[in-house]
């Protein structure tokens, strides 16, 4: 469903992605790991069409995403570690605003429905700036889902979250996986997420060190430490 071909990104002299090739099937949940600076955020921004690659192509169902970014954006939801919400609006107002941007039918109903699903409806009229980090991140997830995308990209969605916040988001992700969404997520929280993953992709220095469907925690940790220390 998602096909990445020779993807490269350079920032001046820095080569952040060095020619990535991989495919993701419909309904797959793929986790991206890798040390800081490996290129995880760059990859997810490019896949979300926020950033243009220097070289290479990405296809969704054989559609080139940069040549058809308008069409493709309606199929993609993106959550980064920064929530990017209007702090002086309520959660409901934020979502109605973003629903409008995506031309969602009946924005108010859709916003209310999604806030209920993410258990935010009790406080939907409070200003976002009064929310905890965990609640803000859930509103960010609600925003990413408002137009019912079938593909979800998440860039370290747990950063700064406590145990409860992490567990709530993990449960939401479990439901999204059960709904058949195709999900690609970068994280450092291996123990919280390993059970969700169909496959793991390890990125080091802008290259795929490995991609495997062996999601055994011990195997992964051992291999990760070996490979990361070799490259440092
Ligand atoms: P990760 O998310 O895995 O930590 P990033 O994708 O943020 O990695 O960064 C990959 C590399 O690209 C790093 O060396 C980083 O310093 C560099 N980089 C990222 N964004 C920029 C930018 N806007 N300008 C210059 N260099 C950047
Ligand atoms: Mg990053």
GROMACS .gro file of C-alpha atoms and ligand atoms in nm:
model
  260
    1UNK     CA    1   0.000   0.000   0.000
    2UNK     CA    2   0.282   0.242   0.093
    3UNK     CA    3   0.588   0.209  -0.123
    4UNK     CA    4   0.909   0.400  -0.055
    5UNK     CA    5   1.169   0.407  -0.328
    6UNK     CA    6   1.524   0.542  -0.290
    7UNK     CA    7   1.416   0.813  -0.047
    8UNK     CA    8   1.689   1.068   0.025
    9UNK     CA    9   1.694   1.392   0.218
   10UNK     CA   10   1.985   1.627   0.264
   11UNK     CA   11   1.990   1.942   0.475
   12UNK     CA   12   2.283   2.137   0.335
   13UNK     CA   13   2.577   1.905   0.391
   14UNK     CA   14   2.388   1.676   0.629
   15UNK     CA   15   2.254   1.359   0.472
   16UNK     CA   16   1.953   1.275   0.693
   17UNK     CA   17   1.810   0.993   0.477
   18UNK     CA   18   2.039   0.795   0.249
   19UNK     CA   19   1.820   0.611   0.001
   20UNK     CA   20   1.548   0.419   0.187
   21UNK     CA   21   1.351   0.136   0.027
   22UNK     CA   22   1.059  -0.034   0.198
   23UNK     CA   23   0.693  -0.127   0.163
   24UNK     CA   24   0.410  -0.132   0.411
   25UNK     CA   25   0.094  -0.336   0.360
   26UNK     CA   26  -0.258  -0.222   0.431
   27UNK     CA   27  -0.346  -0.268   0.798
   28UNK     CA   28   0.014  -0.309   0.906
   29UNK     CA   29   0.148  -0.150   1.225
   30UNK     CA   30   0.516  -0.069   1.185
   31UNK     CA   31   0.734   0.078   1.460
   32UNK     CA   32   1.041   0.289   1.382
   33UNK     CA   33   1.325   0.289   1.629
   34UNK     CA   34   1.661   0.455   1.615
   35UNK     CA   35   1.889   0.686   1.810
   36UNK     CA   36   1.842   1.063   1.810
   37UNK     CA   37   1.936   1.210   1.475
   38UNK     CA   38   1.874   0.882   1.288
   39UNK     CA   39   1.623   1.049   1.054
   40UNK     CA   40   1.293   0.928   1.204
   41UNK     CA   41   1.122   1.269   1.210
   42UNK     CA   42   1.253   1.354   0.865
   43UNK     CA   43   1.108   1.029   0.728
   44UNK     CA   44   0.767   1.082   0.888
   45UNK     CA   45   0.748   1.443   0.771
   46UNK     CA   46   0.827   1.338   0.416
   47UNK     CA   47   0.568   1.060   0.425
   48UNK     CA   48   0.312   1.312   0.553
   49UNK     CA   49   0.399   1.548   0.263
   50UNK     CA   50   0.503   1.821   0.510
   51UNK     CA   51   0.858   1.804   0.375
   52UNK     CA   52   0.979   1.733   0.022
   53UNK     CA   53   1.248   1.469  -0.030
   54UNK     CA   54   1.572   1.556  -0.209
   55UNK     CA   55   1.549   1.238  -0.415
   56UNK     CA   56   1.320   0.936  -0.446
   57UNK     CA   57   0.948   0.866  -0.449
   58UNK     CA   58   0.670   0.758  -0.217
   59UNK     CA   59   0.356   0.593  -0.350
   60UNK     CA   60   0.028   0.519  -0.178
   61UNK     CA   61  -0.166   0.265  -0.383
   62UNK     CA   62   0.046   0.358  -0.684
   63UNK     CA   63  -0.028   0.729  -0.645
   64UNK     CA   64   0.283   0.948  -0.624
   65UNK     CA   65   0.221   1.143  -0.301
   66UNK     CA   66   0.411   1.461  -0.401
   67UNK     CA   67   0.243   1.492  -0.737
   68UNK     CA   68  -0.099   1.439  -0.575
   69UNK     CA   69  -0.041   1.578  -0.227
   70UNK     CA   70  -0.383   1.741  -0.206
   71UNK     CA   71  -0.565   1.417  -0.276
   72UNK     CA   72  -0.332   1.211  -0.060
   73UNK     CA   73  -0.353   1.435   0.248
   74UNK     CA   74  -0.715   1.335   0.301
   75UNK     CA   75  -0.591   0.980   0.356
   76UNK     CA   76  -0.317   1.069   0.605
   77UNK     CA   77  -0.323   1.169   0.972
   78UNK     CA   78  -0.002   1.295   1.138
   79UNK     CA   79   0.077   1.333   1.507
   80UNK     CA   80   0.413   1.472   1.612
   81UNK     CA   81   0.548   1.513   1.965
   82UNK     CA   82   0.434   1.876   1.958
   83UNK     CA   83   0.053   1.887   1.973
   84UNK     CA   84   0.019   2.201   1.747
   85UNK     CA   85  -0.316   2.310   1.887
   86UNK     CA   86  -0.467   2.651   1.953
   87UNK     CA   87  -0.409   2.692   2.325
   88UNK     CA   88  -0.674   2.963   2.361
   89UNK     CA   89  -0.948   2.753   2.208
   90UNK     CA   90  -1.127   2.460   2.368
   91UNK     CA   91  -1.070   2.105   2.247
   92UNK     CA   92  -1.407   2.115   2.075
   93UNK     CA   93  -1.331   2.447   1.902
   94UNK     CA   94  -0.992   2.318   1.789
   95UNK     CA   95  -1.147   2.010   1.637
   96UNK     CA   96  -1.432   2.194   1.467
   97UNK     CA   97  -1.171   2.427   1.316
   98UNK     CA   98  -0.957   2.141   1.181
   99UNK     CA   99  -1.267   1.954   1.060
  100UNK     CA  100  -1.347   2.265   0.856
  101UNK     CA  101  -0.999   2.267   0.703
  102UNK     CA  102  -1.053   1.910   0.585
  103UNK     CA  103  -1.406   1.979   0.460
  104UNK     CA  104  -1.548   1.717   0.694
  105UNK     CA  105  -1.927   1.689   0.673
  106UNK     CA  106  -2.104   1.809   0.984
  107UNK     CA  107  -1.789   1.925   1.171
  108UNK     CA  108  -1.955   1.973   1.508
  109UNK     CA  109  -2.101   1.623   1.522
  110UNK     CA  110  -1.779   1.467   1.400
  111UNK     CA  111  -1.573   1.661   1.656
  112UNK     CA  112  -1.804   1.557   1.939
  113UNK     CA  113  -1.802   1.196   1.828
  114UNK     CA  114  -1.426   1.175   1.822
  115UNK     CA  115  -1.385   1.351   2.158
  116UNK     CA  116  -1.618   1.093   2.306
  117UNK     CA  117  -1.420   0.806   2.156
  118UNK     CA  118  -1.099   0.946   2.305
  119UNK     CA  119  -1.275   1.012   2.638
  120UNK     CA  120  -1.221   1.384   2.625
  121UNK     CA  121  -1.587   1.486   2.602
  122UNK     CA  122  -1.627   1.564   2.974
  123UNK     CA  123  -1.383   1.856   2.938
  124UNK     CA  124  -1.432   1.941   2.571
  125UNK     CA  125  -1.524   2.303   2.644
  126UNK     CA  126  -1.216   2.386   2.851
  127UNK     CA  127  -0.928   2.577   2.695
  128UNK     CA  128  -0.653   2.351   2.568
  129UNK     CA  129  -0.389   2.552   2.758
  130UNK     CA  130  -0.536   2.418   3.085
  131UNK     CA  131  -0.500   2.057   2.974
  132UNK     CA  132  -0.231   1.818   3.093
  133UNK     CA  133   0.035   1.709   2.845
  134UNK     CA  134  -0.144   1.374   2.810
  135UNK     CA  135  -0.478   1.535   2.728
  136UNK     CA  136  -0.320   1.770   2.475
  137UNK     CA  137  -0.161   1.474   2.304
  138UNK     CA  138  -0.498   1.301   2.289
  139UNK     CA  139  -0.653   1.611   2.130
  140UNK     CA  140  -0.366   1.607   1.877
  141UNK     CA  141  -0.457   1.248   1.800
  142UNK     CA  142  -0.822   1.346   1.766
  143UNK     CA  143  -0.719   1.617   1.519
  144UNK     CA  144  -0.520   1.364   1.317
  145UNK     CA  145  -0.825   1.136   1.301
  146UNK     CA  146  -1.096   1.396   1.235
  147UNK     CA  147  -1.106   1.334   0.858
  148UNK     CA  148  -1.100   0.954   0.903
  149UNK     CA  149  -0.767   0.885   0.733
  150UNK     CA  150  -0.675   0.524   0.667
  151UNK     CA  151  -0.304   0.592   0.727
  152UNK     CA  152  -0.165   0.728   1.051
  153UNK     CA  153   0.189   0.855   1.107
  154UNK     CA  154   0.301   0.921   1.464
  155UNK     CA  155   0.633   1.075   1.564
  156UNK     CA  156   0.720   0.990   1.925
  157UNK     CA  157   0.365   1.044   2.049
  158UNK     CA  158   0.459   0.939   2.404
  159UNK     CA  159   0.733   1.195   2.463
  160UNK     CA  160   0.664   1.381   2.787
  161UNK     CA  161   0.374   1.156   2.883
  162UNK     CA  162   0.340   0.983   3.218
  163UNK     CA  163   0.246   0.619   3.266
  164UNK     CA  164  -0.128   0.685   3.250
  165UNK     CA  165  -0.100   0.908   2.942
  166UNK     CA  166   0.111   0.645   2.769
  167UNK     CA  167  -0.131   0.368   2.854
  168UNK     CA  168  -0.435   0.565   2.730
  169UNK     CA  169  -0.268   0.639   2.396
  170UNK     CA  170  -0.149   0.278   2.364
  171UNK     CA  171  -0.508   0.161   2.408
  172UNK     CA  172  -0.633   0.403   2.145
  173UNK     CA  173  -0.364   0.274   1.907
  174UNK     CA  174  -0.475  -0.082   1.977
  175UNK     CA  175  -0.829   0.013   1.869
  176UNK     CA  176  -0.705   0.188   1.557
  177UNK     CA  177  -0.504  -0.118   1.466
  178UNK     CA  178  -0.813  -0.336   1.516
  179UNK     CA  179  -1.002  -0.101   1.281
  180UNK     CA  180  -0.749  -0.185   1.011
  181UNK     CA  181  -0.566   0.149   0.995
  182UNK     CA  182  -0.217   0.140   0.850
  183UNK     CA  183   0.016   0.285   1.113
  184UNK     CA  184   0.380   0.390   1.114
  185UNK     CA  185   0.508   0.523   1.445
  186UNK     CA  186   0.846   0.628   1.578
  187UNK     CA  187   0.905   0.579   1.948
  188UNK     CA  188   1.165   0.508   2.213
  189UNK     CA  189   0.909   0.326   2.430
  190UNK     CA  190   0.980  -0.024   2.308
  191UNK     CA  191   0.826  -0.203   2.603
  192UNK     CA  192   0.496  -0.015   2.572
  193UNK     CA  193   0.459  -0.077   2.200
  194UNK     CA  194   0.625  -0.402   2.101
  195UNK     CA  195   0.295  -0.589   2.137
  196UNK     CA  196   0.126  -0.357   1.887
  197UNK     CA  197   0.378  -0.403   1.610
  198UNK     CA  198   0.364  -0.633   1.310
  199UNK     CA  199   0.710  -0.517   1.210
  200UNK     CA  200   0.999  -0.310   1.338
  201UNK     CA  201   1.221  -0.083   1.136
  202UNK     CA  202   1.551   0.027   1.283
  203UNK     CA  203   1.694   0.346   1.139
  204UNK     CA  204   2.057   0.443   1.205
  205UNK     CA  205   2.235   0.737   1.043
  206UNK     CA  206   1.969   0.773   0.775
  207UNK     CA  207   1.982   0.408   0.671
  208UNK     CA  208   1.767   0.105   0.747
  209UNK     CA  209   1.979  -0.112   0.975
  210UNK     CA  210   1.710  -0.379   0.963
  211UNK     CA  211   1.339  -0.434   0.918
  212UNK     CA  212   1.194  -0.742   1.080
  213UNK     CA  213   0.872  -0.908   1.181
  214UNK     CA  214   1.051  -1.063   1.479
  215UNK     CA  215   0.906  -0.840   1.752
  216UNK     CA  216   1.053  -1.041   2.038
  217UNK     CA  217   1.170  -0.785   2.297
  218UNK     CA  218   1.495  -0.956   2.394
  219UNK     CA  219   1.599  -1.021   2.035
  220UNK     CA  220   1.528  -0.663   1.941
  221UNK     CA  221   1.711  -0.506   2.235
  222UNK     CA  222   2.020  -0.715   2.182
  223UNK     CA  223   2.032  -0.637   1.811
  224UNK     CA  224   1.960  -0.268   1.866
  225UNK     CA  225   2.243  -0.227   2.116
  226UNK     CA  226   2.485  -0.416   1.894
  227UNK     CA  227   2.405  -0.211   1.586
  228UNK     CA  228   2.383   0.126   1.756
  229UNK     CA  229   2.716   0.083   1.934
  230UNK     CA  230   2.888  -0.025   1.610
  231UNK     CA  231   2.765   0.293   1.446
  232UNK     CA  232   2.872   0.525   1.726
  233LIG     P1  233   1.539   1.182   1.457
  233LIG     O1  234   1.395   1.221   1.450
  233LIG     O2  235   1.565   1.037   1.433
  233LIG     O3  236   1.603   1.228   1.585
  233LIG     P2  237   1.579   1.384   1.252
  233LIG     O4  238   1.503   1.341   1.133
  233LIG     O5  239   1.518   1.489   1.337
  233LIG     O6  240   1.619   1.255   1.338
  233LIG     O7  241   1.722   1.437   1.206
  233LIG     C1  242   1.807   1.364   1.118
  233LIG     C2  243   1.932   1.448   1.089
  233LIG     O8  244   1.896   1.562   1.012
  233LIG     C3  245   2.002   1.500   1.212
  233LIG     O9  246   2.140   1.501   1.186
  233LIG     C4  247   1.947   1.640   1.226
  233LIG    O10  248   2.041   1.723   1.291
  233LIG     C5  249   1.929   1.681   1.080
  233LIG     N1  250   1.819   1.778   1.063
  233LIG     C6  251   1.688   1.756   1.090
  233LIG     N2  252   1.614   1.863   1.058
  233LIG     C7  253   1.700   1.957   1.009
  233LIG     C8  254   1.685   2.089   0.957
  233LIG     N3  255   1.565   2.147   0.948
  233LIG     N4  256   1.797   2.153   0.916
  233LIG     C9  257   1.918   2.094   0.923
  233LIG     N5  258   1.939   1.970   0.969
  233LIG    C10  259   1.832   1.901   1.012
  234LIG    MG1  260   1.270   1.308   1.589
   0.00000   0.00000   0.00000
